[in-house]
mmCIF file of C-alpha atoms and ligand atoms in Angstrom:
data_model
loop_
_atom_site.group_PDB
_atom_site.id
_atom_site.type_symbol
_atom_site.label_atom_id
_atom_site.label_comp_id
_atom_site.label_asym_id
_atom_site.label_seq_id
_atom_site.Cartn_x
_atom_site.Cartn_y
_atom_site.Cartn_z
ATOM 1 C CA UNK N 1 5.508 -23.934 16.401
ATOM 2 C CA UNK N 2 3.880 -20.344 15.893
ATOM 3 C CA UNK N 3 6.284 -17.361 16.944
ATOM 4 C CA UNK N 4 3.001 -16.818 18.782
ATOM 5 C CA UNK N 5 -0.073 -18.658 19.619
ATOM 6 C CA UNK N 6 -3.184 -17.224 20.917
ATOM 7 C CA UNK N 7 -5.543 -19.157 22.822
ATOM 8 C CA UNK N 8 -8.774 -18.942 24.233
ATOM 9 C CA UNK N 9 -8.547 -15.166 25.021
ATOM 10 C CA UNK N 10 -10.889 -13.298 26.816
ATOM 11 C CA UNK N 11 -10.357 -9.768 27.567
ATOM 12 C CA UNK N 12 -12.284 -7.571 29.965
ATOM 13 C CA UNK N 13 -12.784 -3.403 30.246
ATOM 14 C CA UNK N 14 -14.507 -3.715 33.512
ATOM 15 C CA UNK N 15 -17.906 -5.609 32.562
ATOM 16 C CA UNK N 16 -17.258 -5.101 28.872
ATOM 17 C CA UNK N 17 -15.997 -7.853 27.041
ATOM 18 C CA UNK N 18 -14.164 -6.467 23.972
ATOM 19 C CA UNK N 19 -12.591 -9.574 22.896
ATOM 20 C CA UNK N 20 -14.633 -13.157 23.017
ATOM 21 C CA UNK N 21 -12.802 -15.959 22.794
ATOM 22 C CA UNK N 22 -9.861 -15.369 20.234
ATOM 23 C CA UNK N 23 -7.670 -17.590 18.987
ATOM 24 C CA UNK N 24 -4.943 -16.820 16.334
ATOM 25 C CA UNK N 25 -1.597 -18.240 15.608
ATOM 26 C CA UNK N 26 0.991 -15.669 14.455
ATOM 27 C CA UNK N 27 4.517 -16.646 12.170
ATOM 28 C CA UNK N 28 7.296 -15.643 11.693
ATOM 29 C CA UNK N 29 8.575 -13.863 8.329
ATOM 30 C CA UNK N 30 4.982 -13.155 8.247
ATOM 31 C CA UNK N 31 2.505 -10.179 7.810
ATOM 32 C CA UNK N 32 -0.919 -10.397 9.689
ATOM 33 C CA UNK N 33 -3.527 -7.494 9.113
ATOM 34 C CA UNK N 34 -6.299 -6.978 11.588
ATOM 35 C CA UNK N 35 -8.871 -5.756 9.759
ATOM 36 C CA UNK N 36 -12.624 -5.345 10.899
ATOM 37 C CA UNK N 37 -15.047 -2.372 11.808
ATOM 38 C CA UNK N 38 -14.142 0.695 14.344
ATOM 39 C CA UNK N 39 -14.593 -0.569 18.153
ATOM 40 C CA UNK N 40 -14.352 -4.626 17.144
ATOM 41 C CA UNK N 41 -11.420 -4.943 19.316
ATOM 42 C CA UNK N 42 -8.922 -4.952 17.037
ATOM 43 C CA UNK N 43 -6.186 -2.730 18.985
ATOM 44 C CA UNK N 44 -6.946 -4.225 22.159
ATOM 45 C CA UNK N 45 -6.035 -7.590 20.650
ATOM 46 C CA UNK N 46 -3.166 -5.931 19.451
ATOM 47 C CA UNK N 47 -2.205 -4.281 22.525
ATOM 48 C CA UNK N 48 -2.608 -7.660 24.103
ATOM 49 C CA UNK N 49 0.200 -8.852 22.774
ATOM 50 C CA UNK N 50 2.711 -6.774 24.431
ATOM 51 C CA UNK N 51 0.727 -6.407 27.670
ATOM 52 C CA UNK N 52 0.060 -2.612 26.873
ATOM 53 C CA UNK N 53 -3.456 -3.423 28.077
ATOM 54 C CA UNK N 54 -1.855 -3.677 31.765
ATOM 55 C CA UNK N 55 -1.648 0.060 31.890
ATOM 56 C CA UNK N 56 -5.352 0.252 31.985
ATOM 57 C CA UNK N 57 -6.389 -0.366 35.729
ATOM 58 C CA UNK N 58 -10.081 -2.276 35.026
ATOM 59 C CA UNK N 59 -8.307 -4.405 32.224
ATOM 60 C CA UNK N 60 -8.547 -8.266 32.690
ATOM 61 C CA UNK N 61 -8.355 -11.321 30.838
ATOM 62 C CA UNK N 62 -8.566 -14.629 30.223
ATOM 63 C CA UNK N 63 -6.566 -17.560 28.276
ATOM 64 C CA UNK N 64 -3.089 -17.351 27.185
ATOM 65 C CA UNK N 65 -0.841 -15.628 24.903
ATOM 66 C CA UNK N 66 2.427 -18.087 24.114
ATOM 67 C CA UNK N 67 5.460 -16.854 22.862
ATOM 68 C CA UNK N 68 7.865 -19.398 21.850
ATOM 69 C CA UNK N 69 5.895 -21.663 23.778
ATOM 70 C CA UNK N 70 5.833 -19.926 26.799
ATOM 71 C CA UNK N 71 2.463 -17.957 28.305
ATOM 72 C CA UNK N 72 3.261 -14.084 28.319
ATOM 73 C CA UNK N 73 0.730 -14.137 31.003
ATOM 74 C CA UNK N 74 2.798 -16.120 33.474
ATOM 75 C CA UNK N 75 3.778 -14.476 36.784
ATOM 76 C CA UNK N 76 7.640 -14.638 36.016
ATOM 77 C CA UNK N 77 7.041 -13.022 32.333
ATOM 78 C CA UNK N 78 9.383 -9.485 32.406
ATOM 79 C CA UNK N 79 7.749 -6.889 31.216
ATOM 80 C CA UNK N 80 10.733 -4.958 30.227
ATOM 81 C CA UNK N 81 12.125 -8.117 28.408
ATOM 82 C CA UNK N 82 8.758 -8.827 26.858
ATOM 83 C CA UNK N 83 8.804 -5.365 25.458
ATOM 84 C CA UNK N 84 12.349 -5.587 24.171
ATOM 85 C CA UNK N 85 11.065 -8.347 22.246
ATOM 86 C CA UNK N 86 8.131 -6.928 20.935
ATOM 87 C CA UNK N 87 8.359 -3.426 19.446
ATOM 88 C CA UNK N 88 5.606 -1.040 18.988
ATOM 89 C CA UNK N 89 4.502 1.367 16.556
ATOM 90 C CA UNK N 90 1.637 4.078 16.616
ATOM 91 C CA UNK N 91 -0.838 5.772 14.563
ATOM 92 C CA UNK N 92 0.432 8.916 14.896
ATOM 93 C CA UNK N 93 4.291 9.076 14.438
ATOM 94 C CA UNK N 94 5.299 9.977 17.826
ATOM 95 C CA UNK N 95 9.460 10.760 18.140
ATOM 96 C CA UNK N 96 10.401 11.942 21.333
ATOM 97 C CA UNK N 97 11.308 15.741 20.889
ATOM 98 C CA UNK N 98 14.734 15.227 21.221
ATOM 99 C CA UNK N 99 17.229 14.558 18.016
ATOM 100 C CA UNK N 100 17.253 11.936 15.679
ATOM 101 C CA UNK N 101 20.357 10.696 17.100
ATOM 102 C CA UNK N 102 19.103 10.607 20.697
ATOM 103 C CA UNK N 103 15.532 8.855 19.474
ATOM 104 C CA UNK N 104 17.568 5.970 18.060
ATOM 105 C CA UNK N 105 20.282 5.654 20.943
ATOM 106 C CA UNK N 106 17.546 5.870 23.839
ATOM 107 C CA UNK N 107 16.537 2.312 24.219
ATOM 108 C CA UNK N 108 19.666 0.972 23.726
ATOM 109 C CA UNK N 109 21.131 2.974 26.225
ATOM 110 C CA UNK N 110 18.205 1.916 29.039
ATOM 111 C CA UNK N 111 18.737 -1.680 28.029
ATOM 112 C CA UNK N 112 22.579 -1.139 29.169
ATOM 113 C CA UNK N 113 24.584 -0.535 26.279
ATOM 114 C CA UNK N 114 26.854 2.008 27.277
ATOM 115 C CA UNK N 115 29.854 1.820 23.847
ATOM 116 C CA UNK N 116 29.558 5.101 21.905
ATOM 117 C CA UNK N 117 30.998 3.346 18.658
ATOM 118 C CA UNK N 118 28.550 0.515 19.393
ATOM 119 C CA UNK N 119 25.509 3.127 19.832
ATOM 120 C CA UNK N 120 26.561 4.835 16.262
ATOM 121 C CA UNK N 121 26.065 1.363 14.823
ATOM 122 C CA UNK N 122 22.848 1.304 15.959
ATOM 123 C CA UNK N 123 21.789 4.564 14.786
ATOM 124 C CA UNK N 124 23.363 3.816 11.167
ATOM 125 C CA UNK N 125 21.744 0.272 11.010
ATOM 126 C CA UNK N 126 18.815 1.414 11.855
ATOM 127 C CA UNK N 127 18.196 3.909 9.713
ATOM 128 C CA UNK N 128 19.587 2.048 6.603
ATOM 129 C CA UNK N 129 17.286 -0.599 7.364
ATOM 130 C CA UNK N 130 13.743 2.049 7.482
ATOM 131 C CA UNK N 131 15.324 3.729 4.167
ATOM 132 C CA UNK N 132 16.004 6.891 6.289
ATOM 133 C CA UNK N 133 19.638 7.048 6.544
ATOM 134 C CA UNK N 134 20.387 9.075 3.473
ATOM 135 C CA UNK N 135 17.709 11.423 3.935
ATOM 136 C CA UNK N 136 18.662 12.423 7.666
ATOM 137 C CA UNK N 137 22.377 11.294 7.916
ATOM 138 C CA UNK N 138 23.247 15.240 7.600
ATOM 139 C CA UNK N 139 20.392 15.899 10.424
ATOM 140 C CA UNK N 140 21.451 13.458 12.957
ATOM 141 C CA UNK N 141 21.600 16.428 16.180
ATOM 142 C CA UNK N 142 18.549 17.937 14.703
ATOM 143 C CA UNK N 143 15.175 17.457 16.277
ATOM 144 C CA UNK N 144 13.284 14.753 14.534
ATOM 145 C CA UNK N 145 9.934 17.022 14.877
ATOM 146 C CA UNK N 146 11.734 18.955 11.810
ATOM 147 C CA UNK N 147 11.300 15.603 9.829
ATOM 148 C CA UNK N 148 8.415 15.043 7.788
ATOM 149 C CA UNK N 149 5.094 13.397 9.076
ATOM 150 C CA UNK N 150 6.579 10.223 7.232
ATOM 151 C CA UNK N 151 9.830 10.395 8.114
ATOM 152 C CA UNK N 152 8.927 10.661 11.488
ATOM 153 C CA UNK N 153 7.029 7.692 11.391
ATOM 154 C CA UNK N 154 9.964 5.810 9.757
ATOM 155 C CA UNK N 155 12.087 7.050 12.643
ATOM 156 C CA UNK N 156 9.906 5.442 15.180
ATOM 157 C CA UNK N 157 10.246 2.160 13.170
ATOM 158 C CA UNK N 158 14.068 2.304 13.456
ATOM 159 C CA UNK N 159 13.683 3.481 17.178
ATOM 160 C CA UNK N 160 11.282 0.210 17.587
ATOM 161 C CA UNK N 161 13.997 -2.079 15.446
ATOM 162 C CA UNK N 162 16.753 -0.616 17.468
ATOM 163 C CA UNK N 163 16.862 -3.110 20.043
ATOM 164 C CA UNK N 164 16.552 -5.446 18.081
ATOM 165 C CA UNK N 165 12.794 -7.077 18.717
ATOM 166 C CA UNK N 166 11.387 -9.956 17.058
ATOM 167 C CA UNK N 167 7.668 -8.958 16.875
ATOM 168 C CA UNK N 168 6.333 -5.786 14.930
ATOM 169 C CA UNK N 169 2.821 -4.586 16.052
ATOM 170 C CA UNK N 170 1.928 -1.398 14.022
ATOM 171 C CA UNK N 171 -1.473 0.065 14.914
ATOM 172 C CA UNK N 172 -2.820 1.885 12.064
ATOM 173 C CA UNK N 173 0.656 3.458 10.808
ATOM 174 C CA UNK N 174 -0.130 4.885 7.946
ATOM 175 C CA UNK N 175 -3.453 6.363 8.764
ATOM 176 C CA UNK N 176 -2.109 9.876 9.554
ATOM 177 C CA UNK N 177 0.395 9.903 6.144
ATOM 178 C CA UNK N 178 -0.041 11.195 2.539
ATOM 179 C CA UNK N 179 0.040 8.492 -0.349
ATOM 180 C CA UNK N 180 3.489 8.663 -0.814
ATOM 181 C CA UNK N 181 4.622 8.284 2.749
ATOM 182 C CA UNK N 182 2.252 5.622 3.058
ATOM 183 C CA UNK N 183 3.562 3.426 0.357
ATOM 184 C CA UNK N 184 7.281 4.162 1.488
ATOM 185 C CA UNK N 185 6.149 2.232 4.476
ATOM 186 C CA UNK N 186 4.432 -0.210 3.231
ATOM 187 C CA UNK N 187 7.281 -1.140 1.171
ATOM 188 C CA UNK N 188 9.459 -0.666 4.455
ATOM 189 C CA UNK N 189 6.674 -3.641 6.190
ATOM 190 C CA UNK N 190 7.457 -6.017 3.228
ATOM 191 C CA UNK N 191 10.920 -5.671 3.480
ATOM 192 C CA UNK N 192 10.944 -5.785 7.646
ATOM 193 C CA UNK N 193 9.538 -9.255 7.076
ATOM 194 C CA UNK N 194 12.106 -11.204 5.942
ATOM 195 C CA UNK N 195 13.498 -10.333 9.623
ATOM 196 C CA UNK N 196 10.478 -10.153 12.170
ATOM 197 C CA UNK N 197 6.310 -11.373 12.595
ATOM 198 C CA UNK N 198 4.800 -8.123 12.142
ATOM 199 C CA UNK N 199 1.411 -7.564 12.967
ATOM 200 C CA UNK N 200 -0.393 -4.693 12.150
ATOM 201 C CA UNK N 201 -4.018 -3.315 12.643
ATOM 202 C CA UNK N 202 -5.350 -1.012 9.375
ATOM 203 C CA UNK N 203 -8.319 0.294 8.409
ATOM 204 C CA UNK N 204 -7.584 0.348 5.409
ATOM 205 C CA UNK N 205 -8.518 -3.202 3.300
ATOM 206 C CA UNK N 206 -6.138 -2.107 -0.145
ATOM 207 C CA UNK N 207 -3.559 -2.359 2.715
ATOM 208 C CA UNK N 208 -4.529 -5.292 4.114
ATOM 209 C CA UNK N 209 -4.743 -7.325 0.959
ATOM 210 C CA UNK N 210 -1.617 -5.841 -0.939
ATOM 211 C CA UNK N 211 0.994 -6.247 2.021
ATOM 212 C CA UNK N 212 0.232 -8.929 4.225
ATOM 213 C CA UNK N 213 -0.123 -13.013 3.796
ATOM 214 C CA UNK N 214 -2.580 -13.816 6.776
ATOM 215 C CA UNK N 215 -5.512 -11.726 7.643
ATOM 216 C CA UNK N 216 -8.065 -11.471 10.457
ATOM 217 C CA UNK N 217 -11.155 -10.221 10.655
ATOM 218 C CA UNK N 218 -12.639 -8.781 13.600
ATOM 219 C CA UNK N 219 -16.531 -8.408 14.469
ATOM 220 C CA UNK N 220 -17.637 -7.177 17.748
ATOM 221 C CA UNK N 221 -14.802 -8.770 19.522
ATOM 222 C CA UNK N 222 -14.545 -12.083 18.018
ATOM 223 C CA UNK N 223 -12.308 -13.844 15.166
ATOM 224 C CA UNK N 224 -14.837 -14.304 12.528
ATOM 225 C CA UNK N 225 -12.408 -15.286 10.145
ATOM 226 C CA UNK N 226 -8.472 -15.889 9.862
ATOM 227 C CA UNK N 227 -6.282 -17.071 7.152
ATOM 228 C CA UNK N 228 -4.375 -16.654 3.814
ATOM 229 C CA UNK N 229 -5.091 -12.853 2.501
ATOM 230 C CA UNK N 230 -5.318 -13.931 -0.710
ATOM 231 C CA UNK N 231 -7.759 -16.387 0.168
ATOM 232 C CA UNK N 232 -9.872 -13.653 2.358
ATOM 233 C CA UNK N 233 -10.238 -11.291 -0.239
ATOM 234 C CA UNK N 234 -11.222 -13.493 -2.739
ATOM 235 C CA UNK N 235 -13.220 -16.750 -1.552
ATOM 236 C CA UNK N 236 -14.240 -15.812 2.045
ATOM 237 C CA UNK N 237 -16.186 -18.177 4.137
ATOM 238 C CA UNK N 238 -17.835 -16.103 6.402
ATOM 239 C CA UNK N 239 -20.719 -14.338 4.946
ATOM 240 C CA UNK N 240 -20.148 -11.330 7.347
ATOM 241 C CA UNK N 241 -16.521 -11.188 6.537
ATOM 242 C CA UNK N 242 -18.012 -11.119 2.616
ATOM 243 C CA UNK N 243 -20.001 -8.009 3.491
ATOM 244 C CA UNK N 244 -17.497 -6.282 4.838
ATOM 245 C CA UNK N 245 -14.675 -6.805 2.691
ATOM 246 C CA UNK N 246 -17.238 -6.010 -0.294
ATOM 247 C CA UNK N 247 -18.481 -2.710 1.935
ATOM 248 C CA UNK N 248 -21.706 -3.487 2.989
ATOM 249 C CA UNK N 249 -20.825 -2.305 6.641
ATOM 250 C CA UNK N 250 -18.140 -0.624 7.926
HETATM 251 P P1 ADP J 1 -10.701 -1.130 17.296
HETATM 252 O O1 ADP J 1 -9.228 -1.084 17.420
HETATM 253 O O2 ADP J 1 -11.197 -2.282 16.493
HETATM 254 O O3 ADP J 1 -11.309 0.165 16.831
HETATM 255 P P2 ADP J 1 -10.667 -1.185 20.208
HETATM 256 O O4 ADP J 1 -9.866 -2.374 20.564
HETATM 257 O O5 ADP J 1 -10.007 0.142 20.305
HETATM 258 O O6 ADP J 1 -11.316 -1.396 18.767
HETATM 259 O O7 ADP J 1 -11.955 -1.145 21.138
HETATM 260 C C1 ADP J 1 -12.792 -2.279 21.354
HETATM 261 C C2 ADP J 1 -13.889 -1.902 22.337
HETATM 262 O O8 ADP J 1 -13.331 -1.682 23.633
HETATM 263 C C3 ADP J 1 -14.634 -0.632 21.968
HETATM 264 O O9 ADP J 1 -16.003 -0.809 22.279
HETATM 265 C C4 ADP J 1 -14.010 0.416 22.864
HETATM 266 O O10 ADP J 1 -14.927 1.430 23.181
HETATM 267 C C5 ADP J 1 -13.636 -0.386 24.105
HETATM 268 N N1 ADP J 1 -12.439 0.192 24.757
HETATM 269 C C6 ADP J 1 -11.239 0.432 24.191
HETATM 270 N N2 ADP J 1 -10.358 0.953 25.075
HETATM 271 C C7 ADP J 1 -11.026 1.054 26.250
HETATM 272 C C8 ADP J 1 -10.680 1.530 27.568
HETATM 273 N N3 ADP J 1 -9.456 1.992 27.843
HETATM 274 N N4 ADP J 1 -11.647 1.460 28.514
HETATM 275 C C9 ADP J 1 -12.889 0.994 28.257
HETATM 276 N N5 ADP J 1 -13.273 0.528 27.032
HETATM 277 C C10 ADP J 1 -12.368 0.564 26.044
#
């Protein structure tokens, strides 16, 4: 079974219908770009996953999302434990203006653990595992906006990891870094795999085919075309996913 299968799903701004009929199956260990042109619905599928979408009052949709097997959809799903189980991670690195420390400690903490030793764990773990710890283990009480755009943006990876989630969805995080930061994440997404299904929208097609093993493509709302990346990029069989991954639009 798929860590998560997508079915039938139909999703509603108001009238608008910005996603027709998707249907994807995610894995584990895996990395799944969303790729496709700007407005094809590409974070809203994303955004689906976690029920993000639920903050927007006109949202609505249709079909199921199953995780493990079981529709996040459902009446008894728990947000809170949904969200614990998926972790988020945005465009723009945003660390709460507090200290490193207390970015790493603060969802712990609100999902009840209360040991100090136990919370410095965290905060050491976490780091090591974004490749942060050595550059900020001397700046642990200083305010993460003094880190680097990149750094930052690792930070909110180890803030997402440190509850421990099983699902990665990264929209666009690399989009606001320099080369360098970017490819310290990148690296950082193939090395997250071996312990989560990350999922990540990018603009950016390079990305898409040098990091992740499945990739969709997105056209005005529907799943033209999902499947191996390798295969994709190289023997497509959609012609409008050919155009696009060659540049014709976009
Ligand atoms: P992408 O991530 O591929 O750029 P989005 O998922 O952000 O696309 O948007 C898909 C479509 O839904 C676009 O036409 C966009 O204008 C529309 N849309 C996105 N968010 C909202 C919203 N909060 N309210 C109404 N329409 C929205």
């Amino acid at each position: 079974m798929a860590k998560i299968e997508v079915k039938k799903l139909n999703f509603y701004y108001g009238n608008y219908q910005a996603l027709k009929n998707v249907n994807m199956n995610i894995e584990e260990n895996e990395i799944t770009s969303l790729i496709g042109p700007s407005g094809c619905g590409k974070s809203t599928f994303l955004r689906s996953i976690n029920r993000m979408n639920d903050l927007i009052e006109i949202a609505r949709y249709e079909g199921e999302i199953l995780l493990d097997g079981k529709n996040i959809f459902s009446k008894d799903c728990d947000l809170v434990q949904l969200r614990k189980r998926i972790g988020m991670v945005f465009q723009k690195p945003n660390p709460f203006p507090k200290s490193v420390y207390e970015n790493l400690i603060y969802a712990p903490k609100i999902h009840g653990e209360k040991s100090k030793v136990v919370l410095e764990e965290i905060v050491e773990k976490s780091l090591k595992a974004v490749n942060l710890w050595d550059e900020v283990k001397d700046k642990l009480h200083k305010s993460a906006l003094s880190l680097s755009g990149g750094q930052q943006q690792r930070l909110c990876i180890a803030r997402a990891i440190s509850i421990k989630p099983e699902i990665l969805l990264m929209d666009e995080p690399t989009s606001a870094l320099d080369p360098i930061s970017t490819s310290k994440i990148e690296e950082l997404i193939m090395e997250l795999r071996a312990n989560y299904a990350i999922v990540i929208v990018t603009h950016n097609m390079q990305q898409a085919s040098r990091i992740s093993d499945k990739t969709g493509f997105f056209f005005q709302g529907e799943l033209i075309e999902y499947g191996k990346t390798t295969d994709m990029f190289t023997i497509p069989k959609n012609k409008k996913t050919e155009d696009y991954i060659t540049g014709r639009f976009g």
